[in-house]
mmCIF file of C-alpha atoms in Angstrom:
data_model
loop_
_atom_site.group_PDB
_atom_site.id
_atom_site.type_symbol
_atom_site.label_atom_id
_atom_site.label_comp_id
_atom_site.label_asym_id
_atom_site.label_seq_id
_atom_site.Cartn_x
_atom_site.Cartn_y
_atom_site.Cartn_z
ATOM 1 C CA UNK A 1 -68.172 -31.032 -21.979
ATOM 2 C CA UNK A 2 -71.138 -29.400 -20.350
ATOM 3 C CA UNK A 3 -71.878 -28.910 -16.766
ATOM 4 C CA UNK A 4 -75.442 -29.031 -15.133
ATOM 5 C CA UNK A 5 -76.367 -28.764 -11.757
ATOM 6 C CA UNK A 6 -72.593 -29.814 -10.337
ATOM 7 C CA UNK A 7 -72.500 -32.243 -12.047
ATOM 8 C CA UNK A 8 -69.951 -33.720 -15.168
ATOM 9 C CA UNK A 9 -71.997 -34.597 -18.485
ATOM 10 C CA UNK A 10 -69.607 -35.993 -21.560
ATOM 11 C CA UNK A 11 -70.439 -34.968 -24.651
ATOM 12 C CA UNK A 12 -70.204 -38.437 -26.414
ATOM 13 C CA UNK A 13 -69.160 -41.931 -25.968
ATOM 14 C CA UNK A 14 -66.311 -41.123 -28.103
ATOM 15 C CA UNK A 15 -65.039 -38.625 -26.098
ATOM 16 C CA UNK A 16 -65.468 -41.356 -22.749
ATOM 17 C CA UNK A 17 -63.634 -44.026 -24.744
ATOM 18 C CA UNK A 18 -60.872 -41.392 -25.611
ATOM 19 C CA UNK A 19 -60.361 -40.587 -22.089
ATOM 20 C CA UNK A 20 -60.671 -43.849 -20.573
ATOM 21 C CA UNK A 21 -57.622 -44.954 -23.259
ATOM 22 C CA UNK A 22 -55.835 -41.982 -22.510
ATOM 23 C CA UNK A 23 -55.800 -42.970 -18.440
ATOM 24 C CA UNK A 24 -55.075 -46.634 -19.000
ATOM 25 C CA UNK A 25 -52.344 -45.784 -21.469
ATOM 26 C CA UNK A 26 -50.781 -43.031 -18.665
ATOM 27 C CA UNK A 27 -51.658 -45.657 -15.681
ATOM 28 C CA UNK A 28 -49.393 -48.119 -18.403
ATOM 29 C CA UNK A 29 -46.555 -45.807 -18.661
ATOM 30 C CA UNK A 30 -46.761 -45.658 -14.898
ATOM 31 C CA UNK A 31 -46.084 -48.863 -13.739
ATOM 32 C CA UNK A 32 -43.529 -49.423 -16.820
ATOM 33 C CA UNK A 33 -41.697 -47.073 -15.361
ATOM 34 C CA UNK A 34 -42.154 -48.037 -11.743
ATOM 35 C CA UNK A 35 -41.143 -51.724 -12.361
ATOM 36 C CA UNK A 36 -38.041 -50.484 -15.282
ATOM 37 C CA UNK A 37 -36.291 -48.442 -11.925
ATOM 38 C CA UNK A 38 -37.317 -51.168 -9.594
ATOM 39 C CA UNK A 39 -35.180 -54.181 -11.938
ATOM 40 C CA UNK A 40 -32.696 -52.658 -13.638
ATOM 41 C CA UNK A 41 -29.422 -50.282 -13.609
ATOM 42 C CA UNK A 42 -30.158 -46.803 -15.094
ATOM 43 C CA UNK A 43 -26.244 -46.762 -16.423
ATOM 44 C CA UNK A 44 -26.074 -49.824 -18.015
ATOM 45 C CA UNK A 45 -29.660 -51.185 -18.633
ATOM 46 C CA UNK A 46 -28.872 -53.938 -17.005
ATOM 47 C CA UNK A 47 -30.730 -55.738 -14.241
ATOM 48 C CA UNK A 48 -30.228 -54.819 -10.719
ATOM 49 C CA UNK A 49 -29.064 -56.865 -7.976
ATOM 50 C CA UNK A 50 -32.619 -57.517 -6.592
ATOM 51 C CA UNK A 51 -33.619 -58.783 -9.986
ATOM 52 C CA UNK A 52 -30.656 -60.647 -10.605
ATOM 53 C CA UNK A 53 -31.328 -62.878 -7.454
ATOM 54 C CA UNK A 54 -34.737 -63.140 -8.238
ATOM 55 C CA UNK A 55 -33.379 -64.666 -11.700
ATOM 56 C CA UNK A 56 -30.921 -66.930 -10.046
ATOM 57 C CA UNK A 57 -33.692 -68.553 -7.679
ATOM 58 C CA UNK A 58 -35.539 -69.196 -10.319
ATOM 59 C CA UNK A 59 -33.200 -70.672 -12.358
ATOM 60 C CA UNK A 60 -32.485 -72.898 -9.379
ATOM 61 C CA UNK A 61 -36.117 -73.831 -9.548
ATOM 62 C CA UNK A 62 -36.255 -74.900 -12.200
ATOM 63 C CA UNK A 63 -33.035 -76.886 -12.878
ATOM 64 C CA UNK A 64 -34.569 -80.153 -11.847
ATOM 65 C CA UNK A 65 -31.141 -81.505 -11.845
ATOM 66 C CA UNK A 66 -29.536 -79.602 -14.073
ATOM 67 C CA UNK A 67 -26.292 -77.864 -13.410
ATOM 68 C CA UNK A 68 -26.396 -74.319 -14.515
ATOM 69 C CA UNK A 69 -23.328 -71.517 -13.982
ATOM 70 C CA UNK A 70 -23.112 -68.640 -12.431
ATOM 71 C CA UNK A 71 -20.255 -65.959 -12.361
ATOM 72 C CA UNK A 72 -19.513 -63.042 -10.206
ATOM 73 C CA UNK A 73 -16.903 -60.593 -12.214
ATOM 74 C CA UNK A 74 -15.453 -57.748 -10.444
ATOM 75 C CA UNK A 75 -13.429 -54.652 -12.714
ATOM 76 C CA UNK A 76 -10.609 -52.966 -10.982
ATOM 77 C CA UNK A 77 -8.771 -49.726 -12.583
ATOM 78 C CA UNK A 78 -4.990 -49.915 -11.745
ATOM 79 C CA UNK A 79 -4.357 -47.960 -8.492
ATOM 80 C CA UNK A 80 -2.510 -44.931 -10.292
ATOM 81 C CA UNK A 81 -5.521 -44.168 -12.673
ATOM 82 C CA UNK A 82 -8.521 -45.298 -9.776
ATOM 83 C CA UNK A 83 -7.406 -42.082 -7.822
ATOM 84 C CA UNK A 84 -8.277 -39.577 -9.924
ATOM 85 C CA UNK A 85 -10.569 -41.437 -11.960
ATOM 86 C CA UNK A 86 -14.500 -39.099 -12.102
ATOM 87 C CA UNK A 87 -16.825 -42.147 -11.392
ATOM 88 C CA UNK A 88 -19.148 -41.181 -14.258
ATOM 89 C CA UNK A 89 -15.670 -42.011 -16.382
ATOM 90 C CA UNK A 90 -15.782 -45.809 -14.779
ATOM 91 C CA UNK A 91 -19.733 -45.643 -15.179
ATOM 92 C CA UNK A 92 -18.647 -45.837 -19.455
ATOM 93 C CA UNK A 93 -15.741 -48.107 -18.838
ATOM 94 C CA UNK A 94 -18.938 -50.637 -16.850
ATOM 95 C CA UNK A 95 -21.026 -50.095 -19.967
ATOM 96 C CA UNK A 96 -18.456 -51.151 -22.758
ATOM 97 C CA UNK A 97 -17.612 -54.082 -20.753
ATOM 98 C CA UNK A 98 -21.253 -55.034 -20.279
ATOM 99 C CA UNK A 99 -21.335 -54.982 -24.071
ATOM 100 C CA UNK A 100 -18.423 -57.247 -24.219
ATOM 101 C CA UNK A 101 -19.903 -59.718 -21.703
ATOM 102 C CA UNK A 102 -22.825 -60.054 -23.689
ATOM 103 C CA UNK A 103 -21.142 -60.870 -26.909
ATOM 104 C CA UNK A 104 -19.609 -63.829 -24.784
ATOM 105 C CA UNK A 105 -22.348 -64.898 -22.874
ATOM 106 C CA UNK A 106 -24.350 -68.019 -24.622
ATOM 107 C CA UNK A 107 -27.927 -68.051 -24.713
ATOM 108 C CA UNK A 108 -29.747 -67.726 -22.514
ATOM 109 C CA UNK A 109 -27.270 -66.251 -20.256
ATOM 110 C CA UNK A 110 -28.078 -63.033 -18.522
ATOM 111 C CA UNK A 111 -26.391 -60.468 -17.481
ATOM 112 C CA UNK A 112 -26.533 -58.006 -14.235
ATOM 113 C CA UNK A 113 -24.987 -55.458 -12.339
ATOM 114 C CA UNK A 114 -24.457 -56.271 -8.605
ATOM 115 C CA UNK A 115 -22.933 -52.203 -7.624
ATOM 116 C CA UNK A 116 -20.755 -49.943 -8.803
ATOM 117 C CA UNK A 117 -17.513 -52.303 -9.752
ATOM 118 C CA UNK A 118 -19.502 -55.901 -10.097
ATOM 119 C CA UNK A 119 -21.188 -57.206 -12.582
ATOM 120 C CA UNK A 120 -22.949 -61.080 -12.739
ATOM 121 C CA UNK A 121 -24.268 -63.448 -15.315
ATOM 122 C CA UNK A 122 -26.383 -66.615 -14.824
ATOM 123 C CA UNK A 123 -26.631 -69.681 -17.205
ATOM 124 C CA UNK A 124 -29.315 -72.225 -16.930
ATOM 125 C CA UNK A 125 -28.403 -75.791 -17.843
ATOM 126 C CA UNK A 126 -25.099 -74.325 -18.417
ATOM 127 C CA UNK A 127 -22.770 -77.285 -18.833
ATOM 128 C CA UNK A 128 -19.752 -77.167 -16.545
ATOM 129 C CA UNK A 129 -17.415 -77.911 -19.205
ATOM 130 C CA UNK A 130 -17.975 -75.054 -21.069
ATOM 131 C CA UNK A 131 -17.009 -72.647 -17.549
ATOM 132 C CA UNK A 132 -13.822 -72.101 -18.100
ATOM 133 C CA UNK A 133 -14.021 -70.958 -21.967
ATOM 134 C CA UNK A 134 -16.407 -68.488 -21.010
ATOM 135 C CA UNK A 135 -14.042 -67.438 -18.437
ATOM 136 C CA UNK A 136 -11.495 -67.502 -20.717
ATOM 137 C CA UNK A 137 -13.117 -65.865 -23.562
ATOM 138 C CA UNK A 138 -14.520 -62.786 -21.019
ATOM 139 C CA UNK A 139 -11.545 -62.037 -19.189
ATOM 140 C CA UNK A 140 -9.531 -61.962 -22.543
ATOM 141 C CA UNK A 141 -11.822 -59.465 -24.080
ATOM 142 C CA UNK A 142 -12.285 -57.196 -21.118
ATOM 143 C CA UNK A 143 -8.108 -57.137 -20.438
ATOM 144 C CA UNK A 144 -7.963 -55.416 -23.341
ATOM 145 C CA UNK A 145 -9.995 -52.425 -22.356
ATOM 146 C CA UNK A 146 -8.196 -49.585 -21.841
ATOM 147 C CA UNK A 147 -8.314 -46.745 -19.504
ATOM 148 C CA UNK A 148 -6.700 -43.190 -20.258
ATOM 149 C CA UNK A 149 -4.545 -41.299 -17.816
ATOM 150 C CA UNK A 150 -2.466 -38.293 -17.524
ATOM 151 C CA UNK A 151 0.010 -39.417 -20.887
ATOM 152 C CA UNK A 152 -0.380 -43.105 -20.447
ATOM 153 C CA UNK A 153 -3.055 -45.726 -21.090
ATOM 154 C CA UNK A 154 -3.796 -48.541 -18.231
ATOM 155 C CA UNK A 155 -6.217 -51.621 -18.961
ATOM 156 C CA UNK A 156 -8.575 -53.528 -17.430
ATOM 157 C CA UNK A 157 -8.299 -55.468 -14.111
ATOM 158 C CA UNK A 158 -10.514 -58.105 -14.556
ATOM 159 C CA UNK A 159 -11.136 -60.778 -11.358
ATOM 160 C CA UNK A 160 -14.068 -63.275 -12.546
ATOM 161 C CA UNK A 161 -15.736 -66.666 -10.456
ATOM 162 C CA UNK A 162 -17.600 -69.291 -11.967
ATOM 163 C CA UNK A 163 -19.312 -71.753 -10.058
ATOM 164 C CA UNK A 164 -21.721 -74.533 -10.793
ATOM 165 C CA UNK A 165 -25.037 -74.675 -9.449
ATOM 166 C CA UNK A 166 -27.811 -77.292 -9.166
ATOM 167 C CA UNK A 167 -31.363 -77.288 -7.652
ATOM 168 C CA UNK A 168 -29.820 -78.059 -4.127
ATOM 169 C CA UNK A 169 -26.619 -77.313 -1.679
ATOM 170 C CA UNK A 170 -27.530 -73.564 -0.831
ATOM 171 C CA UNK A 171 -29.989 -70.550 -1.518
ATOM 172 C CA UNK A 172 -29.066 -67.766 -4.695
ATOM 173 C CA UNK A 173 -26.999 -65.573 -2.123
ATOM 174 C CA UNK A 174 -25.341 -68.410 -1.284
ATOM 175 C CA UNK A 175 -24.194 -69.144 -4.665
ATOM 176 C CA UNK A 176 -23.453 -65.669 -5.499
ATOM 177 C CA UNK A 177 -20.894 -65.028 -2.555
ATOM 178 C CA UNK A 178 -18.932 -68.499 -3.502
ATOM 179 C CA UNK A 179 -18.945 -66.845 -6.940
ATOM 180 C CA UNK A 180 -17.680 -63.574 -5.671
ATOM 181 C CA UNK A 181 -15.121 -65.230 -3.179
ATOM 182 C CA UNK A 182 -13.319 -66.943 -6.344
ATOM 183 C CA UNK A 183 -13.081 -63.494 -7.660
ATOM 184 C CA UNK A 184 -11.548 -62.169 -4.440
ATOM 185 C CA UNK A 185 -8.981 -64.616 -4.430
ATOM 186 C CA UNK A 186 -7.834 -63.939 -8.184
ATOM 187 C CA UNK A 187 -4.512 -62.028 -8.045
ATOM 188 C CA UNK A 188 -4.124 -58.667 -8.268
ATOM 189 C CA UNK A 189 -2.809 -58.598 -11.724
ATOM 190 C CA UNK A 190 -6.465 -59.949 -12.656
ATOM 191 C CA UNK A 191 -7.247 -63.895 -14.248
ATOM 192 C CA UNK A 192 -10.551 -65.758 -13.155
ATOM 193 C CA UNK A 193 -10.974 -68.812 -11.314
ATOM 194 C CA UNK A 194 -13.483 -72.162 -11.123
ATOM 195 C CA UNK A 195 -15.702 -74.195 -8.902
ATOM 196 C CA UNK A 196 -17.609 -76.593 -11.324
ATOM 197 C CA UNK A 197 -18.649 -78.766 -8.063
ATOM 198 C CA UNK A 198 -22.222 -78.173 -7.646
ATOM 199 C CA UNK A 199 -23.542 -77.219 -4.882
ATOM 200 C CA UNK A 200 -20.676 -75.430 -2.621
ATOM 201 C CA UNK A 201 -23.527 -73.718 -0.571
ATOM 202 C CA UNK A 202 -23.507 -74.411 3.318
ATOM 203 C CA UNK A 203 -27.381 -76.488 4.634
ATOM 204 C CA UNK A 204 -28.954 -74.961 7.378
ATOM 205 C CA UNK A 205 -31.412 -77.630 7.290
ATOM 206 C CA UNK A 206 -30.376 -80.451 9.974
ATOM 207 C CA UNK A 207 -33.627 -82.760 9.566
ATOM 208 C CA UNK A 208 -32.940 -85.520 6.778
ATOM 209 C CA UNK A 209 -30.384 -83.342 5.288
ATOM 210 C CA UNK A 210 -32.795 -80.912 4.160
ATOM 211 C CA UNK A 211 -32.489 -76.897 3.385
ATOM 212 C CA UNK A 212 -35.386 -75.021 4.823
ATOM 213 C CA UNK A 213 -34.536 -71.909 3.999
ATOM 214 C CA UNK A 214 -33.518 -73.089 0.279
ATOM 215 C CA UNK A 215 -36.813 -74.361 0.087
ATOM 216 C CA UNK A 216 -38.764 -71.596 1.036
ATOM 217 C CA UNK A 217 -36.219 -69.693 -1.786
ATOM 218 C CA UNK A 218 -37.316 -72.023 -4.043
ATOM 219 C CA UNK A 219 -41.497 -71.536 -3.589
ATOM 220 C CA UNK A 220 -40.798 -67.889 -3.776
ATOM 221 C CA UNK A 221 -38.841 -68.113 -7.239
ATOM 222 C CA UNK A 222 -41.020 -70.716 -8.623
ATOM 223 C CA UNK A 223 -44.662 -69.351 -7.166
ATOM 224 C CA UNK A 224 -45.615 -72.691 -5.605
ATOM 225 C CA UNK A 225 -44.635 -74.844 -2.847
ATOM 226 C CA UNK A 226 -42.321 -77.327 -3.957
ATOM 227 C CA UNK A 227 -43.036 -80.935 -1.967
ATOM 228 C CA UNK A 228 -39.555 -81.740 -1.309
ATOM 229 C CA UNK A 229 -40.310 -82.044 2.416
ATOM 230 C CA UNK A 230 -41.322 -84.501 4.682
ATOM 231 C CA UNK A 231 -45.088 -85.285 4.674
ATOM 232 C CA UNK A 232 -46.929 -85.988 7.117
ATOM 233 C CA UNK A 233 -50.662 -86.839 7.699
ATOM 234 C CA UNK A 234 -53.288 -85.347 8.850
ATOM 235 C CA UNK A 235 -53.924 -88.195 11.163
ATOM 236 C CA UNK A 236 -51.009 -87.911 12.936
ATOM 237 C CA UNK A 237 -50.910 -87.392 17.029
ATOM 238 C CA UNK A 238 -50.687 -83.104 18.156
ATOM 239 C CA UNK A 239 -47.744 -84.168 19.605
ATOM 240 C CA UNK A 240 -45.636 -84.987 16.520
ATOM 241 C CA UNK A 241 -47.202 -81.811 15.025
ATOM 242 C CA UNK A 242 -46.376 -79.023 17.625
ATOM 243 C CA UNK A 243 -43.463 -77.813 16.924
ATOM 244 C CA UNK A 244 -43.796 -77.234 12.814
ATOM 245 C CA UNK A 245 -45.088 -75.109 10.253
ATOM 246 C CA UNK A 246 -47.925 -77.092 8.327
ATOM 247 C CA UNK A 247 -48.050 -75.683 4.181
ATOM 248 C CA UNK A 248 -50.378 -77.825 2.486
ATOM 249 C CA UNK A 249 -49.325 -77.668 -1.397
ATOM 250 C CA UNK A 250 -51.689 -76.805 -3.828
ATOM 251 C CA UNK A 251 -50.566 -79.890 -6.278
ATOM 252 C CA UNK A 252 -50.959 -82.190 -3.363
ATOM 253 C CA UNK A 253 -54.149 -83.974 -1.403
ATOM 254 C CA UNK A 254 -55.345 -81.991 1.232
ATOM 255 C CA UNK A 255 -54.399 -84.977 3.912
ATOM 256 C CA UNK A 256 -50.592 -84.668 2.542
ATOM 257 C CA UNK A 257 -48.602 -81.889 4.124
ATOM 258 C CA UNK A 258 -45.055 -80.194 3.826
ATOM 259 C CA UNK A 259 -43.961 -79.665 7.709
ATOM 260 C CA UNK A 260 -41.358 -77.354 8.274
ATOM 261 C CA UNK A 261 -39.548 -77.451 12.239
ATOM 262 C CA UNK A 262 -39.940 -73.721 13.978
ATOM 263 C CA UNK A 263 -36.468 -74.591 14.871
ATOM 264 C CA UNK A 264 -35.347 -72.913 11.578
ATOM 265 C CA UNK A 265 -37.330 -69.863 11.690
ATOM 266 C CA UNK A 266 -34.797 -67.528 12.215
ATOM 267 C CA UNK A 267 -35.073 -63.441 11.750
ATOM 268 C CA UNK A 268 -33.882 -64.048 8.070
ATOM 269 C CA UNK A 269 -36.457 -66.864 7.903
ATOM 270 C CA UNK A 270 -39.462 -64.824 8.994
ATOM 271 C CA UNK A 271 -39.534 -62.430 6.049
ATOM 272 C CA UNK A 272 -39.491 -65.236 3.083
ATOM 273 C CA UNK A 273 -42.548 -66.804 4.982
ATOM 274 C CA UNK A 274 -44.477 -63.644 5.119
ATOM 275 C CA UNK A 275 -44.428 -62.969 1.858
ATOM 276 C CA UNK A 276 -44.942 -66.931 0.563
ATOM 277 C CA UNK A 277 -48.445 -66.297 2.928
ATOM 278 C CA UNK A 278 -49.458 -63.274 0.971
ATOM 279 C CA UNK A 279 -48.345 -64.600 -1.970
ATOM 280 C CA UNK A 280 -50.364 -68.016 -1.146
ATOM 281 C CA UNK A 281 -53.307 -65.791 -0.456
ATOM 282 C CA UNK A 282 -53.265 -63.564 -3.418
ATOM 283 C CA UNK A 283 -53.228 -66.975 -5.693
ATOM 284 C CA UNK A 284 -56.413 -68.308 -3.479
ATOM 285 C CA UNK A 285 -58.441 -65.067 -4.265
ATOM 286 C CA UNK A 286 -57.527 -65.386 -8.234
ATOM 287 C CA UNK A 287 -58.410 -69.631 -7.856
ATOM 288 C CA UNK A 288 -61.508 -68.853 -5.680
ATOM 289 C CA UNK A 289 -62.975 -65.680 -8.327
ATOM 290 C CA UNK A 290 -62.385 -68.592 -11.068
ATOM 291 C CA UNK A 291 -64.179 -71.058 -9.441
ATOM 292 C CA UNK A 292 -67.731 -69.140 -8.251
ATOM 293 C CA UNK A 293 -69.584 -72.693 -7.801
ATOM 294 C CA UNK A 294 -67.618 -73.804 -5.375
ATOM 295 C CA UNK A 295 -68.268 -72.581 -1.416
ATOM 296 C CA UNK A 296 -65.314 -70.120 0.681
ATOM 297 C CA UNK A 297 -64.905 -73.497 2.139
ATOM 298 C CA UNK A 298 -62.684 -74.751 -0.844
ATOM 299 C CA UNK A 299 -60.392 -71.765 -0.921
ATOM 300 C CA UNK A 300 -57.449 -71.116 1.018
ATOM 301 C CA UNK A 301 -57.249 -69.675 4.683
ATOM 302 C CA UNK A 302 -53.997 -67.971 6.023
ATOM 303 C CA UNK A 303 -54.086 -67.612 9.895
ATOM 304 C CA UNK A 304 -50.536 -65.980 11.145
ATOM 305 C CA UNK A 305 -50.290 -67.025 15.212
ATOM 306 C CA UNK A 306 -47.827 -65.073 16.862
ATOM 307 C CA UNK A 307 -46.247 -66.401 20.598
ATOM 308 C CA UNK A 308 -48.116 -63.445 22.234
ATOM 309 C CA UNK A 309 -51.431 -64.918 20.812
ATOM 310 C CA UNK A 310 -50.980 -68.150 21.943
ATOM 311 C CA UNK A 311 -49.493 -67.196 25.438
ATOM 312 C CA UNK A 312 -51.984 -64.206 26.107
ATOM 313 C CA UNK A 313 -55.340 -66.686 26.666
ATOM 314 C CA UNK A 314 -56.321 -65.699 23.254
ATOM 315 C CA UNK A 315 -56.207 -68.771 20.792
ATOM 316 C CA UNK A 316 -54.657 -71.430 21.901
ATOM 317 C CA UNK A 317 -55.206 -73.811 19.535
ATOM 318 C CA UNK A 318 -55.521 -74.312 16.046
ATOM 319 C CA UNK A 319 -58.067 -77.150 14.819
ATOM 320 C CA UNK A 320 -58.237 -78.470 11.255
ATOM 321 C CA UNK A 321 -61.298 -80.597 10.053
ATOM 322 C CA UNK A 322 -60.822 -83.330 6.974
ATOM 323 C CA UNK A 323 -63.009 -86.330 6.056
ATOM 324 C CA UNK A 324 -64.551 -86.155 9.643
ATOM 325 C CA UNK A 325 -60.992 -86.014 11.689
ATOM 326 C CA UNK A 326 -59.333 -83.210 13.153
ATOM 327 C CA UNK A 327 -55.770 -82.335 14.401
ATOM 328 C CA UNK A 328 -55.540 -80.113 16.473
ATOM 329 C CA UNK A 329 -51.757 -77.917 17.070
ATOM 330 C CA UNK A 330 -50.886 -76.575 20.224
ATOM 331 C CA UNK A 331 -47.826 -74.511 19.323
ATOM 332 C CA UNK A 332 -46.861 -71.749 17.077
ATOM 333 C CA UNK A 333 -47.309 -72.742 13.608
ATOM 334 C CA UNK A 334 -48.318 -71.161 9.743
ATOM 335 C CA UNK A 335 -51.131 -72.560 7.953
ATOM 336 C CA UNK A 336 -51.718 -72.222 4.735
ATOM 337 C CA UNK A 337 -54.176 -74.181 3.296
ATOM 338 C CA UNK A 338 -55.628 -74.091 -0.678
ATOM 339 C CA UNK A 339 -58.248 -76.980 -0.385
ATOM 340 C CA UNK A 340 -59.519 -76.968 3.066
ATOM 341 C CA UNK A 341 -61.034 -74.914 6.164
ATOM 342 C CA UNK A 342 -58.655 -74.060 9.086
ATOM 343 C CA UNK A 343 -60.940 -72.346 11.903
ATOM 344 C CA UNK A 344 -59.836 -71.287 15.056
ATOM 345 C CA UNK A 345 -60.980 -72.178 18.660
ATOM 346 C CA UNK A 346 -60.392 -70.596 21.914
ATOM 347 C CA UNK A 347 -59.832 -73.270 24.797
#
């Protein structure tokens, strides 16, 4: 390497391309490990809780009518060896009962650790029938581990839930906490118990029976905007439009719209929709940098109208052109659109 007049000269292209693998390689090793701590539990390998539920929305996703099963499974030391037991000590007893789970769990189960007593596995297109063997088969195996105290041995509490679970009837938390309230009502001596009914989840949708916030799970897992909801078209009256979220789908016609009441935008709500925006958005760029012979006008637009924007003189209306017709929206509302304009326009 020489250096002349300030500034950095290379000696070769070799030596370029042998840096330039060396920082992609580190930049690599980065993210692995960035992403490795992000999804899974540094004691057991397994994944983490976030991951898990990521896992289970998908697999709710994607069921398309299949039931699948899910299972919470909480370990319990007896109460004379739990007092004195060093938690690193329970940390081993998690990981050879992890191993045992997995030697149980069909393909193409996975398993996960919720915290420090829980574990949880998911089975896609699980068939309900086959629940309680698993159960069966699991809580056998990890009775029989044993836990040393002061001149005695203990085993194994085991309290497992099984549930079925379908495409609809509640979101992944949902499922998880009917799983985990089976396993709360076990008795104390340890056993496992079943709900093979899909879809134990409670709706918060009220508008033909439909599950907002489920569905909003559902685009996240999947990626996509599923077009479960009513649609609606584009030359329907402002009036009938006001008080909804418009998502146009990006497997649908532009004139055929998902509408979503703001009535079901609660706290909890407002997060999942944020992130389906940027996650909408990011997917327009990557469609848009694919498709260079096509105008802006064909990508995808995300305008975010708060009540203080609306209320404040700023915008106060929102007006969409298609085919020569417009609709305009006088209340709150999220657009996102992947195959047409949506422009702004103060009163």
């Amino acid at each position: 390497m020489q250096l002349r007049r300030g500034a950095i000269k290379l000696a070769g292209s070799t030596e370029v391309t042998a840096i330039d693998q060396a920082l992609r390689a580190a930049t690599y090793s980065v993210f692995h490990d960035i992403h490795h701590a992000a999804c899974y539990d540094r004691t057991t390998g397994l994944e983490n809780r976030q991951a898990f539920i990521h896992r289970l929305s998908a697999a709710m996703a994607c069921s398309e009518g299949v039931t699948g099963l899910l299972a919470h499974i909480h370990l319990k030391a007896p109460p004379e060896a739990d007092e004195r037991m060093d938690p690193r000590r329970f940390d081993e007893i998690l990981k050879q009962a992890s191993t045992l789970l997995q030697q149980s769990l069909p393909a193409p189960g996975t398993l996960a650790r919720l915290d420090r007593t829980s574990l949880a596995w998911v089975l896609p297109a699980g068939d309900p029938t086959d629940g309680e063997a698993i159960a069966h088969a699991q809580h056998e195996a990890l009775s029989n581990v044993s836990i040393e105290r002061t001149g005695a041995l203990s085993k194994l509490r085991v309290h497992i839930g099984v549930v079925a679970f379908g495409p609809h009837g509640g979101t992944a938390e949902e499922h998880l906490n009917r799983a985990r309230s089976l396993a709360e009502r076990v008795d104390a001596a340890g056993g496992y118990k079943l709900d093979l009914a899909e879809g134990g989840g409670t709706s918060s949708g009220r508008e033909e029976g439909i599950d907002w916030e489920t569905h909003l799970d559902h685009a996240l897992a999947n990626e996509s905007i599923i077009p479960y909801a009513q649609r609606v078209t584009a030359l329907q009256s402002a009036e009938n439009l006001a008080p909804l979220y418009r998502i146009v789908p990006r497997f649908l016609r532009a004139e055929e719209v998902i509408a979503i009441p703001l009535e079901y935008e609660a706290p909890r709500l407002a997060p999942k929709v944020r992130i389906l925006e940027h996650l909408l958005l990011r997917e327009s760029i990557q469609w848009m940098g694919t498709h260079r012979n096509h105008t802006a006008q064909t990508g995808a637009y995300v305008f975010r109208l708060s009540s203080d924007s609306l209320n404040d003189g700023g915008v106060r209306s929102i007006t969409r052109t298609f085919s020569g017709s417009t609709t305009r929206i006088t209340n709150k509302v999220c657009v996102i659109s992947r195959w047409s304009m949506w422009s702004r326009r103060a009163p």
